[in-house]
Coordinates of C-alpha atoms in Angstrom, one line a residue:
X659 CA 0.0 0.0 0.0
X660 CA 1.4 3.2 -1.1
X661 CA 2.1 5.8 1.7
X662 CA -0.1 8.6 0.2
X663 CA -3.2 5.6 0.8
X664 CA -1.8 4.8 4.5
X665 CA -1.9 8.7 5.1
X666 CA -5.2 8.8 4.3
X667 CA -6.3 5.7 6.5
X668 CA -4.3 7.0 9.6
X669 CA -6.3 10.1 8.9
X670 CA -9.6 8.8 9.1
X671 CA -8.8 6.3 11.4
X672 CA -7.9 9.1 13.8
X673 CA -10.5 11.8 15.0
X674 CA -9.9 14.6 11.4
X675 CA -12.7 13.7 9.9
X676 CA -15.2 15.0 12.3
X677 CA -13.0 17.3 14.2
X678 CA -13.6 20.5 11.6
X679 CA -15.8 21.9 14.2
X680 CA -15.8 25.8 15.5
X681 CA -13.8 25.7 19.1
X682 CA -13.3 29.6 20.4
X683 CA -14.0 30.4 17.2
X684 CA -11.3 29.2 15.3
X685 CA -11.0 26.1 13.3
X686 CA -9.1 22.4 14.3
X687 CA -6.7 21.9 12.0
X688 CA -4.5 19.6 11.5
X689 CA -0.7 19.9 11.5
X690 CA 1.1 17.4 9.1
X691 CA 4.9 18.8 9.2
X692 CA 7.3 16.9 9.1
X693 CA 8.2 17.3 12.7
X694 CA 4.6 17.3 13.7
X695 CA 3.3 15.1 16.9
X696 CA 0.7 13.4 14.1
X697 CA 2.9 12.9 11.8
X698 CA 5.4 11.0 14.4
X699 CA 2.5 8.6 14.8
X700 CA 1.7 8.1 11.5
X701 CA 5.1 7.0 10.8
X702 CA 4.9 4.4 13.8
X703 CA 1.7 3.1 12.8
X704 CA 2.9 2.2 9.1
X705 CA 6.7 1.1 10.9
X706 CA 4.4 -1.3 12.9
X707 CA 2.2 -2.4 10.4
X708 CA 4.6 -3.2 8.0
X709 CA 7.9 -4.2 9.7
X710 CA 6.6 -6.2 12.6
X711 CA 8.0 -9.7 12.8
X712 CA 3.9 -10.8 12.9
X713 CA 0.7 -9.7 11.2
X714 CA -1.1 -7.5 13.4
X715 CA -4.4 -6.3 13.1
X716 CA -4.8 -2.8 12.2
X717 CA -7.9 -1.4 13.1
X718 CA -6.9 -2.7 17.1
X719 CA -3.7 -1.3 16.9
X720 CA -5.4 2.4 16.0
X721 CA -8.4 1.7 18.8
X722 CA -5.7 0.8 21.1
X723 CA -3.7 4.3 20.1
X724 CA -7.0 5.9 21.0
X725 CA -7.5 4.9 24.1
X726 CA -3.7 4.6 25.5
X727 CA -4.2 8.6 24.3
X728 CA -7.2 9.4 26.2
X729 CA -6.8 7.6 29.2
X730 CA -3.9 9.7 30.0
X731 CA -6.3 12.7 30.1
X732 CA -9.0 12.4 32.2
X733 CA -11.4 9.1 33.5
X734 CA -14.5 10.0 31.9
X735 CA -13.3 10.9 27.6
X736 CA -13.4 7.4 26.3
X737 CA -13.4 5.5 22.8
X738 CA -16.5 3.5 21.8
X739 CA -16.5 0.8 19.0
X740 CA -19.1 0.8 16.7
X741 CA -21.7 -1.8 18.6
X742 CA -20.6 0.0 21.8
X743 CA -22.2 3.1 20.6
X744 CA -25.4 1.4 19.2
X745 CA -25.9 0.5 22.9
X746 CA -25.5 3.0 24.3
X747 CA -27.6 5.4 22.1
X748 CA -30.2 3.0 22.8
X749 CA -30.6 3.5 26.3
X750 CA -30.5 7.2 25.7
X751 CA -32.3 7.9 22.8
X752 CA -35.1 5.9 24.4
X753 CA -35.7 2.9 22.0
X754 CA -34.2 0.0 20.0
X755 CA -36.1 -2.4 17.4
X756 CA -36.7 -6.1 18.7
X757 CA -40.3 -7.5 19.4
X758 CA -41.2 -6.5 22.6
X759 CA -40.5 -8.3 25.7
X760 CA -39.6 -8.2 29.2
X761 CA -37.5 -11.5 30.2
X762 CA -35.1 -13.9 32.1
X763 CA -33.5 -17.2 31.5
X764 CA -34.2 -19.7 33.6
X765 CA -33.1 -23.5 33.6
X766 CA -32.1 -22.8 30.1
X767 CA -35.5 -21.3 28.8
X768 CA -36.2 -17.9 28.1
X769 CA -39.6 -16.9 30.4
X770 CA -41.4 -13.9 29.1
X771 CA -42.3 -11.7 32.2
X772 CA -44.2 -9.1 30.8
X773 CA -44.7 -8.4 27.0
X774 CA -44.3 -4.3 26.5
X775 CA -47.8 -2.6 26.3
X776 CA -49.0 -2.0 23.1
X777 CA -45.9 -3.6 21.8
X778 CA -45.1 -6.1 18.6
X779 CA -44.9 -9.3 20.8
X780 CA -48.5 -8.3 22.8
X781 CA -50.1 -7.4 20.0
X782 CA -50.1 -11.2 18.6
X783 CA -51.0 -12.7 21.3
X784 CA -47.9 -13.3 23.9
X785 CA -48.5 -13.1 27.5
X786 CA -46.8 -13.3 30.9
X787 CA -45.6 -16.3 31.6
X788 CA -44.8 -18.2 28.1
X789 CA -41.5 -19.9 27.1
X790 CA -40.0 -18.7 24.1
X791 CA -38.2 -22.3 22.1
X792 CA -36.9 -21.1 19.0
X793 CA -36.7 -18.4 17.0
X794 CA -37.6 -18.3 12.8
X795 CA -36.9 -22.3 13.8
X796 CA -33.7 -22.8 15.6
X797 CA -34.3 -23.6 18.7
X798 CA -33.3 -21.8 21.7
X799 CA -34.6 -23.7 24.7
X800 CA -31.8 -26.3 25.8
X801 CA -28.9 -25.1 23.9
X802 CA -27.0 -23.3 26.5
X803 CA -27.2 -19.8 24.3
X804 CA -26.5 -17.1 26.2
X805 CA -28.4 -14.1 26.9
X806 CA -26.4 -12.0 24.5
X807 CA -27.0 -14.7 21.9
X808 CA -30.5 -14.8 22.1
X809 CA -31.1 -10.8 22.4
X810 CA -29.5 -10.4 19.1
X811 CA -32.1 -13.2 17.3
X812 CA -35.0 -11.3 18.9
X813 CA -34.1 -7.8 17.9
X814 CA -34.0 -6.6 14.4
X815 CA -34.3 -3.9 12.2
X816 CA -38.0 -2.2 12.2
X817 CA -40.2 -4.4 10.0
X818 CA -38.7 -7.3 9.7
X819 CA -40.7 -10.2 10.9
X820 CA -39.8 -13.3 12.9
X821 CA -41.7 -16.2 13.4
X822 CA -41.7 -17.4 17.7
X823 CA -42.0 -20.9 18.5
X824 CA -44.0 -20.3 22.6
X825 CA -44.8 -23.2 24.9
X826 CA -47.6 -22.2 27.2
X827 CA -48.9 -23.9 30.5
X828 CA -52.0 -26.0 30.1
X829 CA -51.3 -25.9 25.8
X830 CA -50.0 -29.1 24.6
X831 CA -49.0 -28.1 21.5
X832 CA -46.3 -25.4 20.7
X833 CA -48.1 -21.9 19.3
X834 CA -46.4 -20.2 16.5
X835 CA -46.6 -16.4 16.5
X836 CA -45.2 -14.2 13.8
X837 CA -44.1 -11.2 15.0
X838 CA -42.8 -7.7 13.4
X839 CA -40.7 -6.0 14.9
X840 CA -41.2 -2.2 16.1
X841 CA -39.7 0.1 17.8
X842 CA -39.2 -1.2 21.4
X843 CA -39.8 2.5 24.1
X844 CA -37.1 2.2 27.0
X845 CA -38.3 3.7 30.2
X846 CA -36.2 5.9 32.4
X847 CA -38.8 6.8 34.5
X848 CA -39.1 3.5 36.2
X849 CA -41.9 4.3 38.7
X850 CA -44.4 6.9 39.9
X851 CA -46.8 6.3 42.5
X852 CA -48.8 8.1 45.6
X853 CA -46.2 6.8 48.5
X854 CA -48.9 8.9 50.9
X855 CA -51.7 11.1 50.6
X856 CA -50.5 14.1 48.7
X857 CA -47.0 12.9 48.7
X858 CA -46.0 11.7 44.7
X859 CA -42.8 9.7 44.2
X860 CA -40.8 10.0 40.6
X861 CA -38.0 7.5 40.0
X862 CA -35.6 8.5 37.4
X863 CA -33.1 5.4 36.3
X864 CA -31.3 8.0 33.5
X865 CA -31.5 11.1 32.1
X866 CA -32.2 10.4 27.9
X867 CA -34.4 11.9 24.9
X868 CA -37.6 10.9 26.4
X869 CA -37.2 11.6 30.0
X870 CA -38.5 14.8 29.8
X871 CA -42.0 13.9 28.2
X872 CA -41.8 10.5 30.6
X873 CA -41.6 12.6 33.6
X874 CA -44.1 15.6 32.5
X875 CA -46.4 12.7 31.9
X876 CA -45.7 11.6 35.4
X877 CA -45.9 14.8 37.3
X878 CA -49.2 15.8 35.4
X879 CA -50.8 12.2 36.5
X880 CA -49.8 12.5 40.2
X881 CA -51.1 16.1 40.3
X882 CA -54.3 14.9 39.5
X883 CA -54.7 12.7 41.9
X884 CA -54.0 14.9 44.9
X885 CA -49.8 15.8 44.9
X886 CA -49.1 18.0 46.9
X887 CA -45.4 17.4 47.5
X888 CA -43.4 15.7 45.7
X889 CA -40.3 12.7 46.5
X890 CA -37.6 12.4 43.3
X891 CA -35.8 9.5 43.6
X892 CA -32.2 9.5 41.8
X893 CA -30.6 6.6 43.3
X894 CA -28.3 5.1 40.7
X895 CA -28.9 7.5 38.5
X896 CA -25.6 7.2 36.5
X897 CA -26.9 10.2 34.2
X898 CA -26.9 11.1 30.5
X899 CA -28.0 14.8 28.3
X900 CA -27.5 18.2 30.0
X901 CA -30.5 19.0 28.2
X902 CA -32.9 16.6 30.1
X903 CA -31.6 17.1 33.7
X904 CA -31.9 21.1 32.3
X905 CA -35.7 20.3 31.3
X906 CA -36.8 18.6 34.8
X907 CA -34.7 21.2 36.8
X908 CA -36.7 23.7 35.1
X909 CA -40.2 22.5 36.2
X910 CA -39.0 23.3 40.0
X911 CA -37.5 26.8 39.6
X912 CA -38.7 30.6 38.8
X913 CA -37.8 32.3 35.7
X914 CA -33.9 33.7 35.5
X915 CA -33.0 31.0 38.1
X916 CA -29.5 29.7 37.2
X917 CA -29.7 25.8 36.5
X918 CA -25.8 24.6 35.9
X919 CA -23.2 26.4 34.3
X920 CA -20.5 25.0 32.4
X921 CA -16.9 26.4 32.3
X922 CA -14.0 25.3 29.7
X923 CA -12.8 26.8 27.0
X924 CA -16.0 28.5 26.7
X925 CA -18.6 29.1 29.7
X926 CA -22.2 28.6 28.9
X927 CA -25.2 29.1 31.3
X928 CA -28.9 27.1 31.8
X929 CA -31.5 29.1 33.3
X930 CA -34.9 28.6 33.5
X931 CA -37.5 30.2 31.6
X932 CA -40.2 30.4 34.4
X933 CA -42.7 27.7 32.7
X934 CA -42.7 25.3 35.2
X935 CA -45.4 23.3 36.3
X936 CA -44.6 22.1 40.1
X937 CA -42.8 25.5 41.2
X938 CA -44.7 25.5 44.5
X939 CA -45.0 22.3 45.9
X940 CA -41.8 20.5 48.7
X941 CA -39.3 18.7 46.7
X942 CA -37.0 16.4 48.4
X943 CA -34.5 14.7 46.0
X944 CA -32.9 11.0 46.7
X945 CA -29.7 10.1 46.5
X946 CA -26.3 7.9 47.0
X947 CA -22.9 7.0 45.9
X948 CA -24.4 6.2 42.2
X949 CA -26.3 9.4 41.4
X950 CA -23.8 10.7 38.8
X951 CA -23.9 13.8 36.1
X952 CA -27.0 14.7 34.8
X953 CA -28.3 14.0 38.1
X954 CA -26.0 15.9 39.9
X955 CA -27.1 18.9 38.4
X956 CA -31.1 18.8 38.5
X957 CA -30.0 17.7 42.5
X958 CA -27.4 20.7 42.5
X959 CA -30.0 23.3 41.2
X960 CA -32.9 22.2 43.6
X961 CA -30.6 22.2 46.7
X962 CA -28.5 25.6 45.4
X963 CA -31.8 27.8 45.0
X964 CA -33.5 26.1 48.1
X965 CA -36.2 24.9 46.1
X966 CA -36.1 21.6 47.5
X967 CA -33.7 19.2 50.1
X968 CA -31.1 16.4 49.5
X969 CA -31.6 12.9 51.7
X970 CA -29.3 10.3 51.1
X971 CA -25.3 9.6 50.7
X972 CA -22.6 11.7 49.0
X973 CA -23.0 11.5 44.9
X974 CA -20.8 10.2 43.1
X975 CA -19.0 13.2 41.5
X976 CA -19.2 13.3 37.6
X977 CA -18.9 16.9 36.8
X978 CA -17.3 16.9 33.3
X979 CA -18.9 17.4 30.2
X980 CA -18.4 15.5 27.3
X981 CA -18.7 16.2 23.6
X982 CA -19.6 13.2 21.2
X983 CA -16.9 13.1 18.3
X984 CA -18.3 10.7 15.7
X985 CA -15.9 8.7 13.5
X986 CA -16.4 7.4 10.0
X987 CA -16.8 4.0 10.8
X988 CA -19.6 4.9 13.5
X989 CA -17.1 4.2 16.7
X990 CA -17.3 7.7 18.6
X991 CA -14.3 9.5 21.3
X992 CA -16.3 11.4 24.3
X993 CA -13.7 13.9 24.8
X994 CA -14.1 16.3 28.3
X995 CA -14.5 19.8 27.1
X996 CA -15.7 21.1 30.4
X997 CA -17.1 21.0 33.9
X998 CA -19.9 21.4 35.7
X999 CA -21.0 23.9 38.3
X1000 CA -24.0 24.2 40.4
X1001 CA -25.9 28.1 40.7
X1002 CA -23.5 28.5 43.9
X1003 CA -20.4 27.5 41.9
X1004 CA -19.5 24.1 43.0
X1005 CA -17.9 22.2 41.2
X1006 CA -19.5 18.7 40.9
X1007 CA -16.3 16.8 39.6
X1008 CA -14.6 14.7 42.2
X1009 CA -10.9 15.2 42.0
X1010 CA -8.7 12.8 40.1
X1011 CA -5.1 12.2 39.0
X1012 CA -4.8 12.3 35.1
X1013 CA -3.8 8.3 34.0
X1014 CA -4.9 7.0 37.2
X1015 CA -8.6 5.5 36.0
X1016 CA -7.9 2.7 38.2
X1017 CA -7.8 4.9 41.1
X1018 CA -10.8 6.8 40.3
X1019 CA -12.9 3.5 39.6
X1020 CA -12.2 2.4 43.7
X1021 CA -13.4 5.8 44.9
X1022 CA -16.9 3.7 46.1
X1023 CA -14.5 1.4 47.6
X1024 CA -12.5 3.8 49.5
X1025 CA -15.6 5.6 51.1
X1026 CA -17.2 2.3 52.4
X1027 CA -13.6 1.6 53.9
X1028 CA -13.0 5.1 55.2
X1029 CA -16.5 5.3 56.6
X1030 CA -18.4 7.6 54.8
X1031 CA -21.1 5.1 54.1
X1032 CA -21.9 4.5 57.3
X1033 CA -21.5 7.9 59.2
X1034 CA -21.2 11.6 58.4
X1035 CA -19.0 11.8 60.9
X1036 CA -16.3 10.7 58.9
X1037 CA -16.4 13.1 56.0
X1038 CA -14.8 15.9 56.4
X1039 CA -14.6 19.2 54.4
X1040 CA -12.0 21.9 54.0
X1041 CA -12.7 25.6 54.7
X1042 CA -12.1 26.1 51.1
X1043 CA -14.9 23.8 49.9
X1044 CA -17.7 26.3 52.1
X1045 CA -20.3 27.6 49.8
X1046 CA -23.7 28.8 50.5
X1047 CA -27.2 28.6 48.9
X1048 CA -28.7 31.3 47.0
X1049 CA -31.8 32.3 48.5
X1050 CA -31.2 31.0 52.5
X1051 CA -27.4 31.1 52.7
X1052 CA -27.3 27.5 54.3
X1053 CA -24.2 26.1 54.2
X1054 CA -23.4 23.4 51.7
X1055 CA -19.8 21.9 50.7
X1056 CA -18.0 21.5 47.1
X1057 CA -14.9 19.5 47.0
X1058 CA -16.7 16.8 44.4
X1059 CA -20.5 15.6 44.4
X1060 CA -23.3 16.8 46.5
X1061 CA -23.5 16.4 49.9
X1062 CA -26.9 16.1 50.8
X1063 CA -28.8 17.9 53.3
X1064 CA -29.8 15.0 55.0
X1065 CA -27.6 12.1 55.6
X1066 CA -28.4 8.4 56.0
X1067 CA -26.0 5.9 56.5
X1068 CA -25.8 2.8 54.5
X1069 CA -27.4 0.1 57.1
X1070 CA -24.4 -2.6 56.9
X1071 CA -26.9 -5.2 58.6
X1072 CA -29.6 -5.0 56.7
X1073 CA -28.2 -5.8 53.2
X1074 CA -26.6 -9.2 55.1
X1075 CA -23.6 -11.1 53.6
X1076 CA -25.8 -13.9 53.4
X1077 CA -28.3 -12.1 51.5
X1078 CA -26.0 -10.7 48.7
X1079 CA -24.2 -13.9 48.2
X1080 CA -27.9 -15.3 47.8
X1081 CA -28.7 -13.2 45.3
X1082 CA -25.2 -12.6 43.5
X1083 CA -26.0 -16.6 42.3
X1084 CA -29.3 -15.7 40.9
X1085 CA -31.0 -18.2 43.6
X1086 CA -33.6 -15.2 44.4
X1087 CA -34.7 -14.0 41.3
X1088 CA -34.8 -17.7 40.4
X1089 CA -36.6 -19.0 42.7
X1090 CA -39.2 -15.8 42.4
X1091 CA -39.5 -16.6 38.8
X1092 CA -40.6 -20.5 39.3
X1093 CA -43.1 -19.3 41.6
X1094 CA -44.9 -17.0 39.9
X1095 CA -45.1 -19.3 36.7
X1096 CA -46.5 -21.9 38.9
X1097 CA -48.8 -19.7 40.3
X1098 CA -49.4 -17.3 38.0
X1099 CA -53.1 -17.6 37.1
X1100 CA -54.4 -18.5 40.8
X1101 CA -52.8 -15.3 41.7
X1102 CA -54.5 -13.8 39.1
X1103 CA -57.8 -15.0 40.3
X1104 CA -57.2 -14.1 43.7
X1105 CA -56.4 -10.4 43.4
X1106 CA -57.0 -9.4 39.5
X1107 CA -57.0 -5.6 39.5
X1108 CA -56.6 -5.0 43.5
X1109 CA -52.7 -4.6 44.1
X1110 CA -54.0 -2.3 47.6
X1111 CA -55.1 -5.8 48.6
X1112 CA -52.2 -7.8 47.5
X1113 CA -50.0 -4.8 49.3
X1114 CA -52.2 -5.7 52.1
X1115 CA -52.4 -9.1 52.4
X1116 CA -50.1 -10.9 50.3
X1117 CA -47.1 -12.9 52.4
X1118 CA -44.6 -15.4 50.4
X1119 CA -45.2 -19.1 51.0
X1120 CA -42.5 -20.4 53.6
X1121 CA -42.0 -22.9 51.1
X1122 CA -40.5 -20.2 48.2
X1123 CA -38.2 -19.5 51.7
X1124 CA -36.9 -22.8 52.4
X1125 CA -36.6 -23.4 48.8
X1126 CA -33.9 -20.6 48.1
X1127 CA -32.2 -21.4 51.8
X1128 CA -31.7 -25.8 50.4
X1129 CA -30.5 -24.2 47.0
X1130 CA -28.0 -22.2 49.2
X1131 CA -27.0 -25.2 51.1
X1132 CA -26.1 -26.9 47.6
X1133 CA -23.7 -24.3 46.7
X1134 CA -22.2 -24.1 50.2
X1135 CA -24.0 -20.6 51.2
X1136 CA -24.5 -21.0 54.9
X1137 CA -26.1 -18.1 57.0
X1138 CA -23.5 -18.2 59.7
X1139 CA -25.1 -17.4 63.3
X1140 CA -28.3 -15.3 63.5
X1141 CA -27.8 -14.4 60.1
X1142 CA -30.6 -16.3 58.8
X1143 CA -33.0 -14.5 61.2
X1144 CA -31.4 -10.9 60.2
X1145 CA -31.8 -11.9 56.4
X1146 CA -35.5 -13.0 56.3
X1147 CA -37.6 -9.7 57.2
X1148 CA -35.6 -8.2 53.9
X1149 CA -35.7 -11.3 51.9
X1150 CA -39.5 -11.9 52.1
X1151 CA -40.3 -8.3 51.1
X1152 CA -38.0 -8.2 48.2
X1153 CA -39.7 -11.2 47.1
X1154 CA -43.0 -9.8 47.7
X1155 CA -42.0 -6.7 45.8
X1156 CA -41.1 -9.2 42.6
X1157 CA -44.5 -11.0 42.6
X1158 CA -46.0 -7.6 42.5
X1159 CA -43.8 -6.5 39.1
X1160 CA -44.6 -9.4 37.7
X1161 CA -48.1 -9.1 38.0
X1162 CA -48.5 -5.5 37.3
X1163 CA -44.9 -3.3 37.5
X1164 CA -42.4 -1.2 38.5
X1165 CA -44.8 1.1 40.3
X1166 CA -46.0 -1.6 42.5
X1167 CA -42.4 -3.2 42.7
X1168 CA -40.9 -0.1 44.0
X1169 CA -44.0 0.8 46.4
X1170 CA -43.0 -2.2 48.4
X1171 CA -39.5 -2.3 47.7
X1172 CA -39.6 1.8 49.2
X1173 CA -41.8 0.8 52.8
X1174 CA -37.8 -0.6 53.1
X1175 CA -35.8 1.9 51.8
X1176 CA -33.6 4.0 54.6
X1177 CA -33.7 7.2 52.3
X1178 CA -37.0 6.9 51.2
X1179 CA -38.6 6.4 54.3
X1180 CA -36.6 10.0 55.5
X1181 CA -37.7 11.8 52.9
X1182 CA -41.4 10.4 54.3
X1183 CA -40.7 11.4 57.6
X1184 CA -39.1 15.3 56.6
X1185 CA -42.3 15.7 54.9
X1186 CA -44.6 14.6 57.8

């Protein structure tokens, strides 16, 4: 290959083609002289690729370049290949294409557990509780595929039609059902109940295209029947766009109020325009370790203009902002142009040493071993890091994340080591997923509609119980002493909280799931 052709695939393979955007008003260009720092790695690339003692391949030895360059920047600009980005615009964008279910393997058999409303799959037929065999005729039931495997046969371009081989309870025969596939909506607003009269409850998993219109829909709903105040749960809410955490942030606030700022090489500001519809009402935001970025800031804004309060743990920190840089073969850099500042000036990044990702990925570690997990007491703040809000001049703290106004510590003996090694082998979820497909129509008959009654009534057999503690036994999990008894109250109610999604939701999953909840149940009591 002549070097005029490898001098255009270095080019290409590097970030030029899509870099010819506008930055402080002058244009990226790129330097090719002959002592240039690009052209020094041009020359090694074609030294590699055609002097090595062994073939390599080429396109990993320019992704590799990539990333060896931007992880010596910072921990959050990063290289995506071309799949990496197609999954990741799905959960953001708010869709992919596939047929429509909600599911799990179990014993080798993919169990639907609840076909999407309105969705390709429901709209021929498939219900809650049927086994999906094969797909278009190759069977999938039996053959140790794994979950990857079997997403990819299910999902396909809008359109296209695939023909489902389903085994149902009480059918002898195997139904066929040919289903085309649609666009499949992904949720990330996972839940919104009444969690008490004139209280609503918002759960936010990520912020993406649709959250906005997911959570206007949700607001509007609980306003009508009765909120009065309202609970916004963003625990483990890793992030996603500025411009839906600005959207939310701006149904809280008054007109002028000062969202998030952003300072680089440019500084931009986010105000609100004044619209909003919940601008009276008590907002207290949830929190903990996992709340990252885009949630940051709507939490940021609400505790910086003392519109609202903070309950929970220490965020996680993500303050810098990324711009996508898309690269002819669809792979795409997120390089940190930025960082984020709350109305009061806070920075939300947490600090970090530039190379040292590794570091930066143990920070969760390090606070459950210094103790900030489990006691306020041990986090301390410099004098430096005192800011104060806008409107009441309380005291809050920068230094990396937001420090909520409440605290609660992470209760070590209620999440038992016997519990999580239960559940890190799938025994629970298992053992939850035979039971309601046993079950699954005389539960039906017994409560239909009527969750208040199952929430009410409704206690998992001991059997489910000492089903999950014998498969335990077989893999050597042993409660060690009184941890059994200190498991059980938990265990029960999480199981509860699973019939209950998959009978109707997440709603009514995460209005049992919450009567448990440390934070939650604060933010109850603080409005009380």
């Amino acid at each position: 290959m002549s070097d005029c052709r490898w001098l255009m695939v270095l080019v290409l393979s590097f970030i030029i083609y899509h870099l010819s955007f506008s930055s402080a008003g002058a244009q990226i260009r790129l330097n090719l002289g002959q002592n240039s720092p690009m052209q020094k790695l041009i020359n090694a690339e074609m030294a590699i690729k055609n002097l090595y003692v062994d073939s390599v391949d080429e396109k990993k030895l320019v992704e590799d370049g990539i990333r060896g360059m931007l992880k010596s920047l910072d921990p959050h600009s990063s290289y995506s290949t071309k799949d990496e980005v197609k999954a990741m615009q799905e959960s953001l964008t708010g869709n992919f294409e596939g047929i429509g279910v909600e599911f799990n393997i179990i014993d080798d058999t993919l169990l639907v557990i609840q076909p999407v409303m309105g969705g390709p799959s429901e709209k021929v037929g498939i219900q809650a509780g049927d086994r999906i065999v094969s797909v278009d005729g190759s069977p999938i039931a039996g053959v140790k595929k794994s979950k990857e495997d079997i997403v990819r046969l299910l999902r396909g371009p809008k359109g296209t039609k695939v023909v489902l081989g389903v085994v149902r309870q009480g059918i002898g025969e195997e139904l066929k059902f040919k289903v085309t596939r649609d666009k499949i909506p992904v949720k990330s607003v996972t839940a919104r109940y009444m969690l008490r009269p004139g209280v609503g409850y918002i759960r936010i998993s990520s912020f993406g295209a649709t959250t906005y219109d997911e959570f206007m829909s949700s607001l509007k709903q609980l306003q009508k029947d009765g909120m009065k105040s309202l609970v916004l749960d963003l625990q483990e809410n890793g992030g996603g766009y500025l411009k839906a955490a600005v959207d939310v942030a701006n149904e809280f606030l008054e007109k002028r109020d000062l969202i998030v700022y952003t300072d680089g090489r440019e500084r931009a500001e986010f105000r609100a325009q004044g619209d909003g519809h919940f601008r009276q009402g008590q907002i207290v935001v949830l929190v903990d370790s996992y709340t990252a970025s885009a949630a940051e800031i709507v939490t940021g804004a609400v505790q910086d203009q003392d519109r609202g309060v903070v309950v929970g743990r220490r965020t996680f920190g993500k303050g810098l902002v990324q711009r996508q840089i898309n690269l002819p073969d669809s792979s795409m850099i997120r390089l940190t142009i930025a960082h984020y500042y709350t109305p009061a000036g806070r920075c939300i990044q947490k600090p970090y040493e530039k190379g040292k990702g590794d570091d930066y990925g143990k920070d969760i570690q390090n606070r459950l071993q210094s103790g900030e997990l489990m006691s306020a007491d041990s986090i301390h703040f410099a004098d430096s890091l005192r800011y104060y809000t806008l409107r009441k001049h309380r005291l809050v703290y920068g230094g990396g994340g937001i420090m909520p106004d409440h605290y609660v510590p992470l209760d070590t003996t209620f999440y038992t080591r016997y519990h999580r090694s239960l559940q890190a082998k799938s025994l629970i979820i298992n053992a939850n997923l035979r039971y309601v497909d046993d079950h699954r129509r005389e539960l039906t008959e017994q409560y239909g509609d009527d969750f208040a009654v199952f929430q009410k009534t409704y206690e998992v057999p001991q059997s489910v119980i000492d089903g999950i503690v014998g498969e335990g036994k077989k893999l050597d999990i042993q409660p060690k002493e009184g941890e059994l008894e200190q498991t059980l109250p938990y265990l029960k109610l999480q199981l509860k909280a699973l019939v209950a999604r998959d009978l109707w939701g997440m709603d009514e999953y995460f209005a049992i799931i919450n009567e448990s909840n440390p934070i939650v149940q604060e933010a109850i009591r603080l409005l009380e």
